[in-house]
Coordinates of N, CA and C in Angstrom, one line a residue:
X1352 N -210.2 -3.5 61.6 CA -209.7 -2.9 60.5 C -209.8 -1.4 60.6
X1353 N -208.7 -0.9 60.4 CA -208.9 1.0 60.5 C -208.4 1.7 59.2
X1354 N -209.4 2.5 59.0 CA -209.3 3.0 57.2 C -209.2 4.6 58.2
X1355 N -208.1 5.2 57.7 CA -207.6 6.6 58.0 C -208.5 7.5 56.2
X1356 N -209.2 9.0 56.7 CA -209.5 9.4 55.7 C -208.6 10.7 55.6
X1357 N -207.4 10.7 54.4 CA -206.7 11.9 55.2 C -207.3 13.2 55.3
X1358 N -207.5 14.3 56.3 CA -208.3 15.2 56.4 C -207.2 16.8 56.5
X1359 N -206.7 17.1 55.3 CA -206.2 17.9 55.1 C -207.0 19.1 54.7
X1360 N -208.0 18.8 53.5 CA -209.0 20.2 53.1 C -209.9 18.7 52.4
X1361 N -211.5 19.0 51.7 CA -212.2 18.1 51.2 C -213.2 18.0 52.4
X1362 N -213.9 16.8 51.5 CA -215.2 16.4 52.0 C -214.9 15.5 53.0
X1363 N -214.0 15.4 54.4 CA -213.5 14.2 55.2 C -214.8 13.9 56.1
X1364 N -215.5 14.7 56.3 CA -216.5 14.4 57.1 C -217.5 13.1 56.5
X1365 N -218.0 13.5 55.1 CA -218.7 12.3 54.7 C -218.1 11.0 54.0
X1366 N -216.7 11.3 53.9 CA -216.2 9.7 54.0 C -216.3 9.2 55.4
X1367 N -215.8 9.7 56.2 CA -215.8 9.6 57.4 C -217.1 8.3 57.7
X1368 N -218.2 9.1 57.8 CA -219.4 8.5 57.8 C -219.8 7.6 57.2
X1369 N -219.5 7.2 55.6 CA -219.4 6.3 55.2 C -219.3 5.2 55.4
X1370 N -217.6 5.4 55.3 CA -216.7 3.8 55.6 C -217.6 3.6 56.9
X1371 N -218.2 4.5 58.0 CA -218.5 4.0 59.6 C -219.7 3.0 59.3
X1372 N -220.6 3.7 58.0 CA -221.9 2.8 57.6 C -221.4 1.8 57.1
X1373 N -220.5 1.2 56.4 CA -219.7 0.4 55.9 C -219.1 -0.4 56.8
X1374 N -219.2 -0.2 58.2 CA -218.7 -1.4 59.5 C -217.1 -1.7 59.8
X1375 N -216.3 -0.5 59.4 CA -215.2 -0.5 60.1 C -215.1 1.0 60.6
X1376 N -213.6 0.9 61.1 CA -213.3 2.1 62.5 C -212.4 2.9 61.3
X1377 N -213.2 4.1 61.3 CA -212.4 5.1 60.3 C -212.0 6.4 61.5
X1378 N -210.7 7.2 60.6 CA -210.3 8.2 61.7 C -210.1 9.0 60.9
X1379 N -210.0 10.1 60.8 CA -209.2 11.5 60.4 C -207.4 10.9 60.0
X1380 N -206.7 11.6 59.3 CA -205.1 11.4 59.3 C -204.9 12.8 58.9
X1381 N -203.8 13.4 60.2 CA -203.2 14.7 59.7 C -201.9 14.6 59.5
X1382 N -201.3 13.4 60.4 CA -199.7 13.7 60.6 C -199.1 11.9 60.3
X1383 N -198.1 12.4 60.0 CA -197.2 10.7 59.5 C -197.8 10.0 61.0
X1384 N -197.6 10.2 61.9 CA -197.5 9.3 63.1 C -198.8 8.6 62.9
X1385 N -200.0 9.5 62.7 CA -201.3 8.6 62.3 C -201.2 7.7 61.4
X1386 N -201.0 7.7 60.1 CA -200.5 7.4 59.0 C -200.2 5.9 59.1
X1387 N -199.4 5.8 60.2 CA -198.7 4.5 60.3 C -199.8 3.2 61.3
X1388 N -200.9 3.9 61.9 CA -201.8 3.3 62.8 C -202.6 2.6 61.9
X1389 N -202.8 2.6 60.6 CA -204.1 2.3 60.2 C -203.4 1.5 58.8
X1390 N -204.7 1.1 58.3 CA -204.2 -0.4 57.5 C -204.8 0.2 56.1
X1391 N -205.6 1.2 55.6 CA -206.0 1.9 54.7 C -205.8 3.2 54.6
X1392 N -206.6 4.3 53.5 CA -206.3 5.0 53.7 C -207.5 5.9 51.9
X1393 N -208.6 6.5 52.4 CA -209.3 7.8 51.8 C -209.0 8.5 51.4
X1394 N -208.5 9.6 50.1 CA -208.0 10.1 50.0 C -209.5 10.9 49.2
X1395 N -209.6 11.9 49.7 CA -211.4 12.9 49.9 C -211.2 13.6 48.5
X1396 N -212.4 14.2 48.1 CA -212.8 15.2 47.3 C -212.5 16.3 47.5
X1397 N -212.4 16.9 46.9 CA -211.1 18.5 47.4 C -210.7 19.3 46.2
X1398 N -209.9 20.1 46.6 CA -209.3 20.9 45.6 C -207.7 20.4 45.8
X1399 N -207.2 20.0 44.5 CA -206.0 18.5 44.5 C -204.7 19.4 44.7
X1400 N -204.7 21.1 44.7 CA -203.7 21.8 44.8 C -203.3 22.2 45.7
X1401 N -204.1 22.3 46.3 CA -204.3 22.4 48.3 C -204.1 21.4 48.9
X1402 N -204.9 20.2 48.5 CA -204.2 18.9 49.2 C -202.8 18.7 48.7
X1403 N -202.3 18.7 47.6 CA -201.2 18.9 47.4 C -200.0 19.6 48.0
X1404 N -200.3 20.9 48.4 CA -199.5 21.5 49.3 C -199.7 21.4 50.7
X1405 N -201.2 21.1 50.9 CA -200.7 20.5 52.7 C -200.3 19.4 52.5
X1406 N -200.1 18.6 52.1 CA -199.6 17.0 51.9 C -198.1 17.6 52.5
X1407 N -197.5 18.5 51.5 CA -196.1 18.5 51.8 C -195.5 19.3 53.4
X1408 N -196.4 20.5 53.5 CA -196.6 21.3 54.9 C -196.6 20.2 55.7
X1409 N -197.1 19.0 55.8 CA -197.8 18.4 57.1 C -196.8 17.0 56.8
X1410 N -195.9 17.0 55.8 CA -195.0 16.3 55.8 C -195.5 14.8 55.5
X1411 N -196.5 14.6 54.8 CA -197.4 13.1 54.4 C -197.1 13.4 53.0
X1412 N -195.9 13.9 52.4 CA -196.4 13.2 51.0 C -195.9 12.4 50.8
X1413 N -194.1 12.0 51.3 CA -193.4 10.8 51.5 C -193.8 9.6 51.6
X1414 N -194.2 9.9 53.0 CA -195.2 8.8 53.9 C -196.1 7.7 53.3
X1415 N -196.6 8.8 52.2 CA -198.2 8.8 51.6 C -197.4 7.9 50.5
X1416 N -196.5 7.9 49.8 CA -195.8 7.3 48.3 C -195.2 6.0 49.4
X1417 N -194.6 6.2 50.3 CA -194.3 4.9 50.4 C -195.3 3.6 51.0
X1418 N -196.3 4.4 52.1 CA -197.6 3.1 52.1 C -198.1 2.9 50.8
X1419 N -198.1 3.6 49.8 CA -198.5 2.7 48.8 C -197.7 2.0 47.7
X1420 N -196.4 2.5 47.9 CA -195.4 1.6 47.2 C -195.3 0.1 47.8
X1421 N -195.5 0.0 49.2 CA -195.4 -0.9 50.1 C -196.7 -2.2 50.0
X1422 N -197.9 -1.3 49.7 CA -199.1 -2.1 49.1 C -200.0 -1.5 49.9
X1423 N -200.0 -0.5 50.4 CA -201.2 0.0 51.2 C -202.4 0.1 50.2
X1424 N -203.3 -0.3 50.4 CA -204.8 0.2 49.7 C -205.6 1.5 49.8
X1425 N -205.2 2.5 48.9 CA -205.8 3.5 48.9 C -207.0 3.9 48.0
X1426 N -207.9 5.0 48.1 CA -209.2 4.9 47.2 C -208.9 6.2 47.4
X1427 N -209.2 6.8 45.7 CA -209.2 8.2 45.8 C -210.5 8.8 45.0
X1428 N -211.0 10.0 45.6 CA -212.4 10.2 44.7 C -212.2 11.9 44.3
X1429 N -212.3 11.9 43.1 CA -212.4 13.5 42.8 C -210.6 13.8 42.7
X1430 N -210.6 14.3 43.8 CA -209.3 15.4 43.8 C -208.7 14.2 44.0
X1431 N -208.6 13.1 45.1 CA -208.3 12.0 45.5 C -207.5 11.2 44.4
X1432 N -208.5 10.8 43.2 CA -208.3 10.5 41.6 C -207.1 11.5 41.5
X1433 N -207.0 12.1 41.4 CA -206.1 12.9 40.7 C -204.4 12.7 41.8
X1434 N -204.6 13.3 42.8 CA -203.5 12.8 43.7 C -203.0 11.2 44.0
X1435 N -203.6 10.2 42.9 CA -202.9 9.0 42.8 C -202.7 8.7 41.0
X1436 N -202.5 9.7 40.4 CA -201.9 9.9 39.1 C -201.3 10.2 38.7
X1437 N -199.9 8.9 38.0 CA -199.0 9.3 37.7 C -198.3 10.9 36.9
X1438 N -199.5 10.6 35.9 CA -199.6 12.1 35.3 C -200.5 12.7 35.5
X1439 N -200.7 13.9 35.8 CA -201.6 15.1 35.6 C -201.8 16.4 34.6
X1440 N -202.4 16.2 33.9 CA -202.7 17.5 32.7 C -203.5 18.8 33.2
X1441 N -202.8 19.7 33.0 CA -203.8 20.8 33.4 C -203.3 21.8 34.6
X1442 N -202.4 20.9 35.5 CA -202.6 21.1 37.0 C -201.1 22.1 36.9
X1443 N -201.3 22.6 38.5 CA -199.9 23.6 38.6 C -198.2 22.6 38.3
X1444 N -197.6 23.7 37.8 CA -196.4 23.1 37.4 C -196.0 22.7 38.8
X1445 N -195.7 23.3 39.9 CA -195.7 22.5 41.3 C -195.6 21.3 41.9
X1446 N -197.5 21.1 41.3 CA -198.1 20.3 42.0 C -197.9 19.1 42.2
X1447 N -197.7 18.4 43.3 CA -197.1 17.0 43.6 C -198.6 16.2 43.8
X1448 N -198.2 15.1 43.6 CA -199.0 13.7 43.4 C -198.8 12.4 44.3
X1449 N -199.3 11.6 45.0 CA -198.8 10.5 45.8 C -198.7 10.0 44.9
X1450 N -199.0 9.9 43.4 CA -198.6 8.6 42.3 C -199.0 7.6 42.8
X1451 N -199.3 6.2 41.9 CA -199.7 5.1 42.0 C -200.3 4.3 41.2
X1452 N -201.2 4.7 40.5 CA -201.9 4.6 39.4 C -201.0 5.3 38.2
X1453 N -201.0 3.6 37.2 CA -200.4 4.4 35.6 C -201.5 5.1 35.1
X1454 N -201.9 6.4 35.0 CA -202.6 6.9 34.5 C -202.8 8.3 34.1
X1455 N -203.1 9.1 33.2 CA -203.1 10.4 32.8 C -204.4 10.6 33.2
X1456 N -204.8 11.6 34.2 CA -205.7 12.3 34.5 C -205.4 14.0 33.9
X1457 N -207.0 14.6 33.2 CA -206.9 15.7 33.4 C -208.2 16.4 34.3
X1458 N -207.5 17.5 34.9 CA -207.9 17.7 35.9 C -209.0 18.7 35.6
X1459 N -209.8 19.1 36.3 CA -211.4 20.0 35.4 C -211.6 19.5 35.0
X1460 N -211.8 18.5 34.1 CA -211.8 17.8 32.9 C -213.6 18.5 32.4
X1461 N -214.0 17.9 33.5 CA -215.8 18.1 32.8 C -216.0 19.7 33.1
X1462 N -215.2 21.2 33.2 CA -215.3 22.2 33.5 C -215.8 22.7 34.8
X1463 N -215.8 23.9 35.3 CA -215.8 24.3 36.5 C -217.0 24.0 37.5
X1464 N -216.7 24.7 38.6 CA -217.8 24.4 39.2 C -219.3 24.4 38.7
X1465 N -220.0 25.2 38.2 CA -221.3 25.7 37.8 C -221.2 24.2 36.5
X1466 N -220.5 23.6 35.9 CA -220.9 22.8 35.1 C -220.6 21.0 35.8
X1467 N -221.0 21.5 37.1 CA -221.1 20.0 37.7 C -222.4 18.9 37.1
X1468 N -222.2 18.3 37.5 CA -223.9 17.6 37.1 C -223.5 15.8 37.6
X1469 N -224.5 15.6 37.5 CA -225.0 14.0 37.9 C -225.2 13.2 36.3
X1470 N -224.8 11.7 37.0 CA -225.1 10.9 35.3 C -224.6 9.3 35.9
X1471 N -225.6 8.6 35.2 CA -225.4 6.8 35.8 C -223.4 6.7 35.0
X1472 N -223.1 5.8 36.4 CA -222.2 5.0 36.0 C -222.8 3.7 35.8
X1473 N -221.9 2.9 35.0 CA -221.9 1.7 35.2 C -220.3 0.9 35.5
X1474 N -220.2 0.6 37.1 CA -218.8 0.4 37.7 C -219.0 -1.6 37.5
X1475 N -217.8 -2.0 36.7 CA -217.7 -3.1 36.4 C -217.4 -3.5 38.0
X1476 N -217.6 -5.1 38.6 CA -217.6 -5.6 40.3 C -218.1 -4.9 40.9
X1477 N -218.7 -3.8 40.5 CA -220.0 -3.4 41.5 C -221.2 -3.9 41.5
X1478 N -221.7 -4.7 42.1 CA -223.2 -4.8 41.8 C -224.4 -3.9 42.3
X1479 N -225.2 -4.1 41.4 CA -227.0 -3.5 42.0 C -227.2 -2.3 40.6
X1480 N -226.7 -2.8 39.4 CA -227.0 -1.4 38.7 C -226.2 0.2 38.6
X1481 N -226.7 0.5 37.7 CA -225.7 2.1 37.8 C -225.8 2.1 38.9
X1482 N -224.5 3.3 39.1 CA -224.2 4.2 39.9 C -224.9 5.6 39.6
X1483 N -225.3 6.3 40.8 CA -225.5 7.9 40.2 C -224.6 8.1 40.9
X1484 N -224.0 8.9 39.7 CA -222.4 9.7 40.3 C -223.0 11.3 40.2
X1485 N -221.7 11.8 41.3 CA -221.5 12.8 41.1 C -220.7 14.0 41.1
X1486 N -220.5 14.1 39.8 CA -219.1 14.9 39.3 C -219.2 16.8 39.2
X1487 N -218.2 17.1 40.5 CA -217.8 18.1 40.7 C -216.5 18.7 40.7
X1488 N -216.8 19.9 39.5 CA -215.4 20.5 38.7 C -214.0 19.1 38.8
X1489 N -214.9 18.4 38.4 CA -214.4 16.5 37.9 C -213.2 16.7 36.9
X1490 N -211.9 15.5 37.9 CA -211.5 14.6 36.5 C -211.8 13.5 36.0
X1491 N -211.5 13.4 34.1 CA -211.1 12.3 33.6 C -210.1 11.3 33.7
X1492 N -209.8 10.2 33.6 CA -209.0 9.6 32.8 C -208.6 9.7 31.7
X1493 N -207.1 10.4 30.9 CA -207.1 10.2 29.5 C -206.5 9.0 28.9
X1494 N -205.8 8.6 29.5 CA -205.0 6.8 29.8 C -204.4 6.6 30.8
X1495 N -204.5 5.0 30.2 CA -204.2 4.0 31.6 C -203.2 3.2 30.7
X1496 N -202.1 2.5 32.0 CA -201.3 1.7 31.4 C -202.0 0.4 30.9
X1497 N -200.9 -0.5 31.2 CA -201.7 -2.1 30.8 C -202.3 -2.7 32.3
X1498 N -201.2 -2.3 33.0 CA -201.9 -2.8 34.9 C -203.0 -2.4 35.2
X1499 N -203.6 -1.5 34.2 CA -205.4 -0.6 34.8 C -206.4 -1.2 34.8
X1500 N -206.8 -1.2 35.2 CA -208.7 -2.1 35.1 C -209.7 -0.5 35.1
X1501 N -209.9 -0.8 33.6 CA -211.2 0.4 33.7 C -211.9 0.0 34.4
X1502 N -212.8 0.4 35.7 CA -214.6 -0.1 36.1 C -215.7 0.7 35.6
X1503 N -215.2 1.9 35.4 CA -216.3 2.5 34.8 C -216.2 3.9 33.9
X1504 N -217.2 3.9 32.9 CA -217.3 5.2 32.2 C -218.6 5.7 32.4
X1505 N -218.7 7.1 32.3 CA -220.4 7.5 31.7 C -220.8 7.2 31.1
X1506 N -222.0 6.7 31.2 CA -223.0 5.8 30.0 C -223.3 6.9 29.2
X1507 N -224.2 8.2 29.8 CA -224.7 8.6 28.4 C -224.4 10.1 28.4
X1508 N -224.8 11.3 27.7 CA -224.5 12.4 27.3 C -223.5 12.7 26.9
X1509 N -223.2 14.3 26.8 CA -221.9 14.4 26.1 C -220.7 14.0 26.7
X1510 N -220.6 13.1 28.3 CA -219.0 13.1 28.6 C -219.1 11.2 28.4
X1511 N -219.8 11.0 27.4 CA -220.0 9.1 27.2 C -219.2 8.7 27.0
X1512 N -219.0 7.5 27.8 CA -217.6 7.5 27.4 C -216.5 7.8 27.8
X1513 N -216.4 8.5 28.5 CA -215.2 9.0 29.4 C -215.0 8.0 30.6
X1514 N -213.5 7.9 31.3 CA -213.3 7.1 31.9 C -213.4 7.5 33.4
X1515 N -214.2 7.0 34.2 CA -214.2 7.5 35.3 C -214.3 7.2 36.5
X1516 N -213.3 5.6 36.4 CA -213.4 5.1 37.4 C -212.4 3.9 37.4
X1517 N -211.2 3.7 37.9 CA -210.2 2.7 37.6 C -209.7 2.0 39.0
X1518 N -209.0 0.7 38.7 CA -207.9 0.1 40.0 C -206.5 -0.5 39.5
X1519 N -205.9 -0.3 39.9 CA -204.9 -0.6 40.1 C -204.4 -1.4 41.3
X1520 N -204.2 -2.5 41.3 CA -203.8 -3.7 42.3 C -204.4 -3.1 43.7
X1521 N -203.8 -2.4 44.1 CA -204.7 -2.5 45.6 C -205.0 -0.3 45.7
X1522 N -204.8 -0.1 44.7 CA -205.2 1.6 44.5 C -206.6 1.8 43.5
X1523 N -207.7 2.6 44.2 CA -209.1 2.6 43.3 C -209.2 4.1 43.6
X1524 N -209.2 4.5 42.5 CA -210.0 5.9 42.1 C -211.0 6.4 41.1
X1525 N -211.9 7.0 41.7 CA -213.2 7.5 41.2 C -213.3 9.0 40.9
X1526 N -213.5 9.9 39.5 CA -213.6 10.7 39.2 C -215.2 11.4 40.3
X1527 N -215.6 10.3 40.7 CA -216.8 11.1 41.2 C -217.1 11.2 42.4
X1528 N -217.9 11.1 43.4 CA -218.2 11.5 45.2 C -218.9 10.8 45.1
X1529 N -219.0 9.3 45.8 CA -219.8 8.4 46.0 C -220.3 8.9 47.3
X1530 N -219.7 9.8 48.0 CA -219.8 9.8 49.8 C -220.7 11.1 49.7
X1531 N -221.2 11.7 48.4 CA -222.2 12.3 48.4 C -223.7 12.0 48.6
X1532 N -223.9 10.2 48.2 CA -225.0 10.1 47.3 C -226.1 9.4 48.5
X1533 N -225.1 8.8 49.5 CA -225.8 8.1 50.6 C -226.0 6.4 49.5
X1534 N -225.5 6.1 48.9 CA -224.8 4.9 48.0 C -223.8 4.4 48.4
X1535 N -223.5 3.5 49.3 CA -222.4 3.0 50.0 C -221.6 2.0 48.8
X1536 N -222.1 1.7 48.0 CA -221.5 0.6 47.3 C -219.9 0.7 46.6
X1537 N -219.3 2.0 46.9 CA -218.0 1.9 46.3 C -217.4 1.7 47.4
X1538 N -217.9 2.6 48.4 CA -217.0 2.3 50.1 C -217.0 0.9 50.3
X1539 N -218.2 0.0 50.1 CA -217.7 -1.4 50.8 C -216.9 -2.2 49.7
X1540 N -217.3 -1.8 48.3 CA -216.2 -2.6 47.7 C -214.6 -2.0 48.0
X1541 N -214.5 -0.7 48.2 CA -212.8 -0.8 48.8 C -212.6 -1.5 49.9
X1542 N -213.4 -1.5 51.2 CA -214.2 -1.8 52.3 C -213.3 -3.4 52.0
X1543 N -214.0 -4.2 50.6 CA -213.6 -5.8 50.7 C -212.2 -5.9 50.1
X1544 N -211.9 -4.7 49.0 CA -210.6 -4.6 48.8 C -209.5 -4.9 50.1
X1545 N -209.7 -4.0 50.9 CA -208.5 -3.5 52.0 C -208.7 -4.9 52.6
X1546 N -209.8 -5.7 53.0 CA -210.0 -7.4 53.6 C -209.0 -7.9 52.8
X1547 N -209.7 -8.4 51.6 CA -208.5 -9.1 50.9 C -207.2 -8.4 50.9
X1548 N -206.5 -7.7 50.9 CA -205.4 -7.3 51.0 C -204.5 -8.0 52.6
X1549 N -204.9 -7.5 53.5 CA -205.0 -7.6 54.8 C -204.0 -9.4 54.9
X1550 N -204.3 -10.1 54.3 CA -203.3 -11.5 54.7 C -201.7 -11.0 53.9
X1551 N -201.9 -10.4 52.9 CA -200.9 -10.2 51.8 C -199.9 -9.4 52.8
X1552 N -200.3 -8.7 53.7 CA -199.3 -7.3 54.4 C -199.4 -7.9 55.6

């Protein structure tokens, strides 16, 4: 199994490492021709306006909408989240999206950098207990269609309640950086996602 992390701008190095703790062969993706080698597909923590315009420079944003129109299995975290949402609030009038997810994301949601912070998730088919997430100049979910499966919100403080973590058939995005935490447990559940997938394609 080969999970491509695309590595345009973002955190690619510690997905990278991840999914590798997680026991399959992960690569870098810069160009369509990679794109087509691999059976998944990472989509990193970043700044979603930059990945957004190399997306199109580097000629993957096509590419990118049709492996997942096709049923590719993508996981997006942070900026990732946001670049598989149909809508985006907030963001440059520009900015393009691989779409996939019925969902309105706004983008900053939880404010800028300096107001990052840590807080338990609780991710529904995750097991072992919260998550400590961690959300940097993070989005929300503000809705989802009917196809959405919430898995998780923040349990407690002022962002309680907020939606931060959804799937969509074979597409999962997390407002937060699991590949920060040395917490593998969202990587191997996409990890079992992209398995089960894998007879279907």
């Amino acid at each position: 199994m080969n999970i491509g992390v695309l590595a345009l701008q973002g955190d690619v190095r510690e997905h990278l490492s991840a999914l590798a703790e997680s026991d399959v062969l992960a690569r870098p993706i810069r160009r369509p021709e990679e794109l087509a080698d691999v059976d998944a597909l990472v989509l990193p923590g970043g700044e979603s306006t930059a990945i957004s315009n190399l997306a199109v420079a580097f000629g993957l944003l096509d590419p990118i909408r049709k492996r997942i129109a096709d049923g590719m299995p993508v996981y997006g975290s942070c900026a990732g989240m946001i670049m598989l949402a149909e809508t985006v609030l907030d963001g440059r009038p520009d900015q393009e999206s691989f779409q996939g997810i019925d969902m309105t994301v706004r983008r900053n949601a939880f404010g800028r950098q300096v107001d990052s912070f840590e807080a338990p998730v609780t991710i529904d088919e995750v097991e072992g207990g919260d998550f400590h997430a961690i959300f940097i100049r993070a989005p929300w979910v503000e809705e989802v269609g009917e196809d959405v499966r919430v898995l998780g919100r923040v349990a407690d403080g002022p962002a309680a309640g907020r939606i931060v973590a959804v799937r969509q058939g074979n597409l999962l995005a997390t407002a937060f950086h699991p590949e920060l935490t040395g917490d593998l447990r969202v990587h191997r559940y996409f990890v079992e996602m992209v398995r089960q997938a894998a007879p279907a394609r």
